[in-house]
Tab-separated table of C-alpha atoms and ligand atoms in Angstrom:
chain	number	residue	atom	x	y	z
Q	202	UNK	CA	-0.555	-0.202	-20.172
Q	203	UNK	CA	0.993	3.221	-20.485
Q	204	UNK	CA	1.993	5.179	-17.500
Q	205	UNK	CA	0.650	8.324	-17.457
Q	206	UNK	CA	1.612	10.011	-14.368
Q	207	UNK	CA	4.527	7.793	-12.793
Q	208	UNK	CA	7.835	8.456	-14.123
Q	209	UNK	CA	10.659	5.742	-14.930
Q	210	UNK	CA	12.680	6.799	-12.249
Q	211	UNK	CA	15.321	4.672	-9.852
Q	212	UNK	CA	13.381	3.662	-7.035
Q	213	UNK	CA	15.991	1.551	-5.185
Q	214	UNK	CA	15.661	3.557	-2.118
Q	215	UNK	CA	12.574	1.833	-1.348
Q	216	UNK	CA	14.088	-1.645	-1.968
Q	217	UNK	CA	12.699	-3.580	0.850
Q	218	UNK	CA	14.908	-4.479	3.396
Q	219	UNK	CA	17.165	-1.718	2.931
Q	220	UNK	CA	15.871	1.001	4.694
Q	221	UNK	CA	12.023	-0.172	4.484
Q	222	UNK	CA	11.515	-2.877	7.220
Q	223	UNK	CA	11.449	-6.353	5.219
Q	224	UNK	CA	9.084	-8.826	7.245
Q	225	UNK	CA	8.675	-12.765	7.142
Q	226	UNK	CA	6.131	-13.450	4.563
Q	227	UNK	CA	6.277	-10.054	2.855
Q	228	UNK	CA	5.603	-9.454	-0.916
Q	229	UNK	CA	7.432	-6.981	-3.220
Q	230	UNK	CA	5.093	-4.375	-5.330
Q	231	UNK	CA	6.502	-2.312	-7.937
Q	232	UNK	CA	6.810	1.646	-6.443
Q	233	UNK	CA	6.320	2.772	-10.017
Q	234	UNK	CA	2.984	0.679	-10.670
Q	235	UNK	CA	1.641	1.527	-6.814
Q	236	UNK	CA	2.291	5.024	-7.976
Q	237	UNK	CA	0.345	4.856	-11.099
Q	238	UNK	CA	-2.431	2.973	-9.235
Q	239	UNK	CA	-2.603	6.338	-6.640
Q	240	UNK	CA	-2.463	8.714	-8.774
Q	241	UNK	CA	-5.436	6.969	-11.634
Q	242	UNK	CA	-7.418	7.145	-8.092
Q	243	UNK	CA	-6.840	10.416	-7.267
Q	244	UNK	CA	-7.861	11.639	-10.528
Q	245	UNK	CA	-11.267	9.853	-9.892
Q	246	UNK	CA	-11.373	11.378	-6.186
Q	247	UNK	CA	-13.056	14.844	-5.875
Q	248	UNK	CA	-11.178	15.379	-3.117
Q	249	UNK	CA	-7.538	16.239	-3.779
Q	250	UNK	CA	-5.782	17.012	-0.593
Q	251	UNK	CA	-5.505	15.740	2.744
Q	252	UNK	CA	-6.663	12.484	1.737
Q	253	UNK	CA	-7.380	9.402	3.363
Q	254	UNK	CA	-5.451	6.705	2.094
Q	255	UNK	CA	-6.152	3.182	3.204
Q	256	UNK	CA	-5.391	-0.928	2.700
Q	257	UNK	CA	-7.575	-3.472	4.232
Q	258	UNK	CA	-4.942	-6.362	3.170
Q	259	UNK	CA	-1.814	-3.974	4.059
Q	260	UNK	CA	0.922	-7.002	5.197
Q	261	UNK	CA	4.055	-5.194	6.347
Q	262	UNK	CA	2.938	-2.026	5.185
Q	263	UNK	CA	5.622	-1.034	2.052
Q	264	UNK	CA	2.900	-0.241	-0.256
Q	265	UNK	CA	1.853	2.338	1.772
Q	266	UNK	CA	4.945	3.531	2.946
Q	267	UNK	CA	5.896	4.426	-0.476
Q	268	UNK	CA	2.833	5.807	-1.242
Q	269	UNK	CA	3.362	8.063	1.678
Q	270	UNK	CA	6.588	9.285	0.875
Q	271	UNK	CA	5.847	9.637	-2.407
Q	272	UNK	CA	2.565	11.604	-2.115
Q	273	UNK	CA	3.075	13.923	1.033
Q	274	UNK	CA	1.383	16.719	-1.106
Q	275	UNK	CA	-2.066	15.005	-1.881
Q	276	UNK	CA	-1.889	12.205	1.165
Q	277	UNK	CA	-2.768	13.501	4.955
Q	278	UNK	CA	-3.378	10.029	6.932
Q	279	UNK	CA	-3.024	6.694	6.167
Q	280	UNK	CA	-4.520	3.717	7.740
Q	281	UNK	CA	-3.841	-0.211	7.346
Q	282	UNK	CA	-5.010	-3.675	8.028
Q	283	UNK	CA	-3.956	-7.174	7.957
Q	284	UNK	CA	-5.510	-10.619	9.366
Q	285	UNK	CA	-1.219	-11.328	10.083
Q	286	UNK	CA	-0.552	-9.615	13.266
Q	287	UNK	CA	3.504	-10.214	12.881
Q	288	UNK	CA	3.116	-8.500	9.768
Q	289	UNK	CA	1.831	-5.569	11.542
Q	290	UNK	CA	4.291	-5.211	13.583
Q	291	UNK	CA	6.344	-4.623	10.732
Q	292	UNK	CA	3.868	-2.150	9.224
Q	293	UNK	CA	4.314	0.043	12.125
Q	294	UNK	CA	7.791	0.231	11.781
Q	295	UNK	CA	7.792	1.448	8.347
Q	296	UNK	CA	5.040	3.599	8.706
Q	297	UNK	CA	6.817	5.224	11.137
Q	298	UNK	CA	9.498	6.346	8.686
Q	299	UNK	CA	7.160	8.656	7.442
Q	300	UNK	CA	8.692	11.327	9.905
Q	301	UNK	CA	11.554	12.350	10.631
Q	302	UNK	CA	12.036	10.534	14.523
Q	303	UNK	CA	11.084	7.571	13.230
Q	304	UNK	CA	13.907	7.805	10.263
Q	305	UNK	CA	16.278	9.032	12.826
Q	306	UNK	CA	16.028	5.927	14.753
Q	307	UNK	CA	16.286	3.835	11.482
Q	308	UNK	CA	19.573	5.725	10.657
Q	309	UNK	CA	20.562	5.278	14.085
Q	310	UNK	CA	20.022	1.304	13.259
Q	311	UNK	CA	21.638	1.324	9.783
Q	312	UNK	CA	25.069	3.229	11.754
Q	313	UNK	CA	25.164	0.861	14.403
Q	314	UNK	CA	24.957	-2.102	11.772
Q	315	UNK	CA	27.711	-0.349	9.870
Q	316	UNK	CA	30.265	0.383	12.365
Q	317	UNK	CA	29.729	-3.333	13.641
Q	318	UNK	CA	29.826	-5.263	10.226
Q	319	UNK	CA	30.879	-2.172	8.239
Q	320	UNK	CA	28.935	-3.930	4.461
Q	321	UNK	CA	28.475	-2.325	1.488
Q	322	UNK	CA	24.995	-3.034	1.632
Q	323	UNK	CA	24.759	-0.676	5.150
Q	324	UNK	CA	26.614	1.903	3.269
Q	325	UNK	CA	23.671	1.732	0.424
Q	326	UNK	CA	21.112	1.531	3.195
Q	327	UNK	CA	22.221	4.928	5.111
Q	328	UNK	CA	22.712	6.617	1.776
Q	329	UNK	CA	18.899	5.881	1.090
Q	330	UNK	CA	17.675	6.481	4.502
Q	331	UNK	CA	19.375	10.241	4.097
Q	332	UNK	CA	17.696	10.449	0.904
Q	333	UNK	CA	14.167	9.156	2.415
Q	334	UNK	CA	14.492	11.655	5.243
Q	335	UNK	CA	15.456	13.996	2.815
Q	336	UNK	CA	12.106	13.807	0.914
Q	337	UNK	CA	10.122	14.161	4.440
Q	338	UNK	CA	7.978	17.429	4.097
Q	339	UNK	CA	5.597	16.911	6.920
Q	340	UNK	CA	4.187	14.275	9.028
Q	341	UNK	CA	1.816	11.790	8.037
Q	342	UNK	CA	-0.494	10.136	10.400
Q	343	UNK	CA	-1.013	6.698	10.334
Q	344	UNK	CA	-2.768	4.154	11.917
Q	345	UNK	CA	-2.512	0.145	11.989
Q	346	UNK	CA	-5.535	-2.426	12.970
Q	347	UNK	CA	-6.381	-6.220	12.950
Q	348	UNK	CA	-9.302	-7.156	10.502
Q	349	UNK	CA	-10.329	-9.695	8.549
Q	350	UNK	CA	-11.345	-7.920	5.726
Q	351	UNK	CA	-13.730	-11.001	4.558
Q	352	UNK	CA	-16.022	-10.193	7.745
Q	353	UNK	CA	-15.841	-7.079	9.034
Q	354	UNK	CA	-13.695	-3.961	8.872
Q	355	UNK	CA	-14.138	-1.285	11.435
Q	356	UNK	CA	-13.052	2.151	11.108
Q	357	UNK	CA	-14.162	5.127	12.151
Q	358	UNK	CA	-13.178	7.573	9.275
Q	359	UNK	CA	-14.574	7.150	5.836
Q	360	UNK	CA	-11.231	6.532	3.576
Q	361	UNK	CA	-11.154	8.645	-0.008
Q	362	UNK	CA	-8.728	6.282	-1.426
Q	363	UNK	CA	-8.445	2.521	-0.308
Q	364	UNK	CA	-5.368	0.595	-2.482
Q	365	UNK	CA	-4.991	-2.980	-1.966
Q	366	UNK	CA	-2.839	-5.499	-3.460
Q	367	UNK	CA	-4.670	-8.425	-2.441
Q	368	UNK	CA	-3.750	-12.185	-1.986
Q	369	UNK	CA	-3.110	-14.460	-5.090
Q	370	UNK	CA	-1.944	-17.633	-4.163
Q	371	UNK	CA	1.839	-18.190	-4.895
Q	372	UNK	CA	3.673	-16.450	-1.357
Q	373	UNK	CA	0.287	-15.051	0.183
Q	374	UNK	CA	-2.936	-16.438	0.143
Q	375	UNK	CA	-6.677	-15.204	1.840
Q	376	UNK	CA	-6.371	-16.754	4.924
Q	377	UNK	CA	-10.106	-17.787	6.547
Q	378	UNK	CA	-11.830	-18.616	3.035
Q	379	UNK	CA	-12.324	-20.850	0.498
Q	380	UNK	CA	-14.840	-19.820	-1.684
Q	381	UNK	CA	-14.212	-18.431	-5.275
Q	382	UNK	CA	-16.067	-15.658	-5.148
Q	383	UNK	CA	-13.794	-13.898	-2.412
Q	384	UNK	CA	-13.317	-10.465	-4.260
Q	385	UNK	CA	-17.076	-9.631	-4.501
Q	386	UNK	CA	-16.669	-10.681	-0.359
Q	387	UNK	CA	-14.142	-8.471	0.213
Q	388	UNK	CA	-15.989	-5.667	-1.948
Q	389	UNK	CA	-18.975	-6.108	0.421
Q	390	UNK	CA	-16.859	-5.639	3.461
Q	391	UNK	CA	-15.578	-2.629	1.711
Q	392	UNK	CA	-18.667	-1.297	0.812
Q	393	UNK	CA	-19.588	-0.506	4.354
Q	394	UNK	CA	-16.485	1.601	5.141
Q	395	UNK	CA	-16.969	3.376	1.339
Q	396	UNK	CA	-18.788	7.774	1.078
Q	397	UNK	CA	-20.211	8.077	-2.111
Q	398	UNK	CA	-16.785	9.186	-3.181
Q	399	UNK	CA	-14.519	6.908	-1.980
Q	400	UNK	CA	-12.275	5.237	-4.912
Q	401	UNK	CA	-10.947	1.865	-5.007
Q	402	UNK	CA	-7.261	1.056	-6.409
Q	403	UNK	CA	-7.563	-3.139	-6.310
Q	404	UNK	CA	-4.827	-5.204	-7.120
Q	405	UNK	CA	-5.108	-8.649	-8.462
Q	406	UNK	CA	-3.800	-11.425	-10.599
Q	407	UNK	CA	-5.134	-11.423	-13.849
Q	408	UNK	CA	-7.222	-14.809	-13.491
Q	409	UNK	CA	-9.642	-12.878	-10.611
Q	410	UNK	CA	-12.692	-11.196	-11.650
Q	411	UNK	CA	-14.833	-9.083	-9.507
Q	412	UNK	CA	-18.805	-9.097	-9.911
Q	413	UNK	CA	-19.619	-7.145	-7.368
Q	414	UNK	CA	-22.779	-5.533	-8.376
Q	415	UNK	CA	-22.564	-2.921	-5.870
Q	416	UNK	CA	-19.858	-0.892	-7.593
Q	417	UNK	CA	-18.492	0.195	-10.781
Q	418	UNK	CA	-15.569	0.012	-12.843
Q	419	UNK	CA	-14.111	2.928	-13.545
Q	420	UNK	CA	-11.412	1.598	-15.395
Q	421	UNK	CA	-9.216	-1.865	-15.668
Q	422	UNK	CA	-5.580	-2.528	-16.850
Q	423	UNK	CA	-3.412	-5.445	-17.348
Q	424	UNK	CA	0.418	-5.378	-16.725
Q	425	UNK	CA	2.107	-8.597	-17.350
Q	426	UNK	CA	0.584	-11.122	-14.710
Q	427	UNK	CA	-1.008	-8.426	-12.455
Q	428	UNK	CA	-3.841	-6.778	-13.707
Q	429	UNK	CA	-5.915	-3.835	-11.386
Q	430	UNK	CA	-9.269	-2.463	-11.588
Q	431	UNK	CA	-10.913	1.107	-10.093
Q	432	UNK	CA	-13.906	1.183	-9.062
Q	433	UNK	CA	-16.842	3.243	-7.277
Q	434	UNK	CA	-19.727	2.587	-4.683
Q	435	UNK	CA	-22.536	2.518	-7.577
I	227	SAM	C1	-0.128	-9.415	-1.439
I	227	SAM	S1	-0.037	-9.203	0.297
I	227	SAM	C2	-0.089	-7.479	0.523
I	227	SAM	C3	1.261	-6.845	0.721
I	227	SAM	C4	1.203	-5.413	1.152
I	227	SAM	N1	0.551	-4.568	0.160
I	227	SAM	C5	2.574	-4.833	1.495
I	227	SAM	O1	2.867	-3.747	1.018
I	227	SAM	O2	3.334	-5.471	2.270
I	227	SAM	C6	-1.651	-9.686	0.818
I	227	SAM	C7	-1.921	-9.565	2.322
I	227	SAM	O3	-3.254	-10.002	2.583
I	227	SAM	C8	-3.277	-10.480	3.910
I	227	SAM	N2	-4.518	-11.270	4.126
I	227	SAM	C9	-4.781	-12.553	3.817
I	227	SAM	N3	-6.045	-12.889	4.191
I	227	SAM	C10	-6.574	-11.765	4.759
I	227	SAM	C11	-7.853	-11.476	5.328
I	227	SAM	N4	-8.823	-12.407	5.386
I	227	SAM	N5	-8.055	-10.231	5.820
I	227	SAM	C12	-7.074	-9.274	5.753
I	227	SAM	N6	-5.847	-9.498	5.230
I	227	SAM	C13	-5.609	-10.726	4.726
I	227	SAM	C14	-1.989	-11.273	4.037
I	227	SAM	O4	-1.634	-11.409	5.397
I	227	SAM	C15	-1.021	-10.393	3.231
I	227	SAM	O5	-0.306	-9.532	4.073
């Protein structure tokens, strides 16, 4: 695949666990593919500001904690989910870095690490957090629930753009099912919350395959062993 909108840049100030809130359990997902993903959506999405950004299988949250830093122009509340409450925890946290109290406190943190164990690795982390809180423009809202996303997922608002790197086996797998078919599952849980509009970013291994009749594939790409499909309410 060629990336069309996200640049080659040096992410490292998202590394996880340096100023983004690592959690037990946690995967890693590259900022310059998650950026790609957003912005193929957003070219699908009618709507083009203020938007509605959401993940039903959101773990600790660093996918769209990027996303929110990265997008504060297009991107005006963002709301995630998990069936791991621990990992929710941790989802708050990093939300929360999307303004600038919540980054204070974080570089409050990183100082107090440095002055007791005075690491290199604190010295990287506080030069990142300046440059995170830096890039803050406004704040984002953001809100965190508890759903199984294979039964029933219940929000309020109507999300424009949901992104989701879902569960494929090796460090994270679909907890509460067995069955093969679990994509087209989790696309009829997501079909409820779905306007006419709403776009789909979903992230997979390249052995799943969605069949979901409901929707439609707006396009599908492969990049090394991930592969990630957009789609539409049909
Ligand atoms: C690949 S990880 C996603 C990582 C996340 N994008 C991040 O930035 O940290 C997949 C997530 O799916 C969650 N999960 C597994 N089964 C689930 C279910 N039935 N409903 C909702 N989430 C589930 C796991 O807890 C895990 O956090």
């Amino acid at each position: 695949m060629e990336y069309k909108y996200a640049k080659n840049e040096n992410y490292e100030d998202f590394a996880s666990g340096r100023v983004l809130y690592h959690g037990r359990g946690m995967t890693n997902f590259p900022v310059r593919l998650a950026q790609e993903i957003y912005k193929r959506c957003l070219q699908f999405s009618p709507i083009k500001e203020d938007i509605c950004l959401y993940d039903c299988c959101c773990g600790g949250g660093y996918l769209l904690t990027v996303l929110g830093f990265l997008n504060q122009d297009t991107i005006g509340r963002i709301i995630g989910s998990d069936i791991n409450p621990e990992l929710l925890e941790t989802a708050k946290k990093n939300l929360s870095l999307l303004s600038e109290e919540g980054m204070n406190k974080r570089i409050a943190e990183i100082k107090e690490m440095l002055s007791s164990y005075q690491k290199q690795s604190h010295i990287e982390a506080l030069n990142s957090a300046i440059a995170l809180r830096n890039m803050l423009r406004k704040k984002i809202k953001f809100e965190v629930y508890r759903f199984d996303a294979l039964k029933e997922i219940n929000l309020k608002a109507k999300p424009d753009i949901i992104l989701t790197d879902v569960p494929y086996g090796n460090m994270v797998d679909w907890t509460g099912n067995e069955e093969n078919n679990i994509l087209d599952k989790l696309l009829d849980t997501l079909y409820g919350i779905c306007s006419p509009d709403t776009v789909i970013g979903l992230c997979m291994s390249k052995k799943q395959k969605i069949r979901n009749e409901k929707f439609i594939r707006l396009e599908k790409q492969q990049i090394g062993k991930r592969k990630f499909e957009i789609l539409k309410k049909d």
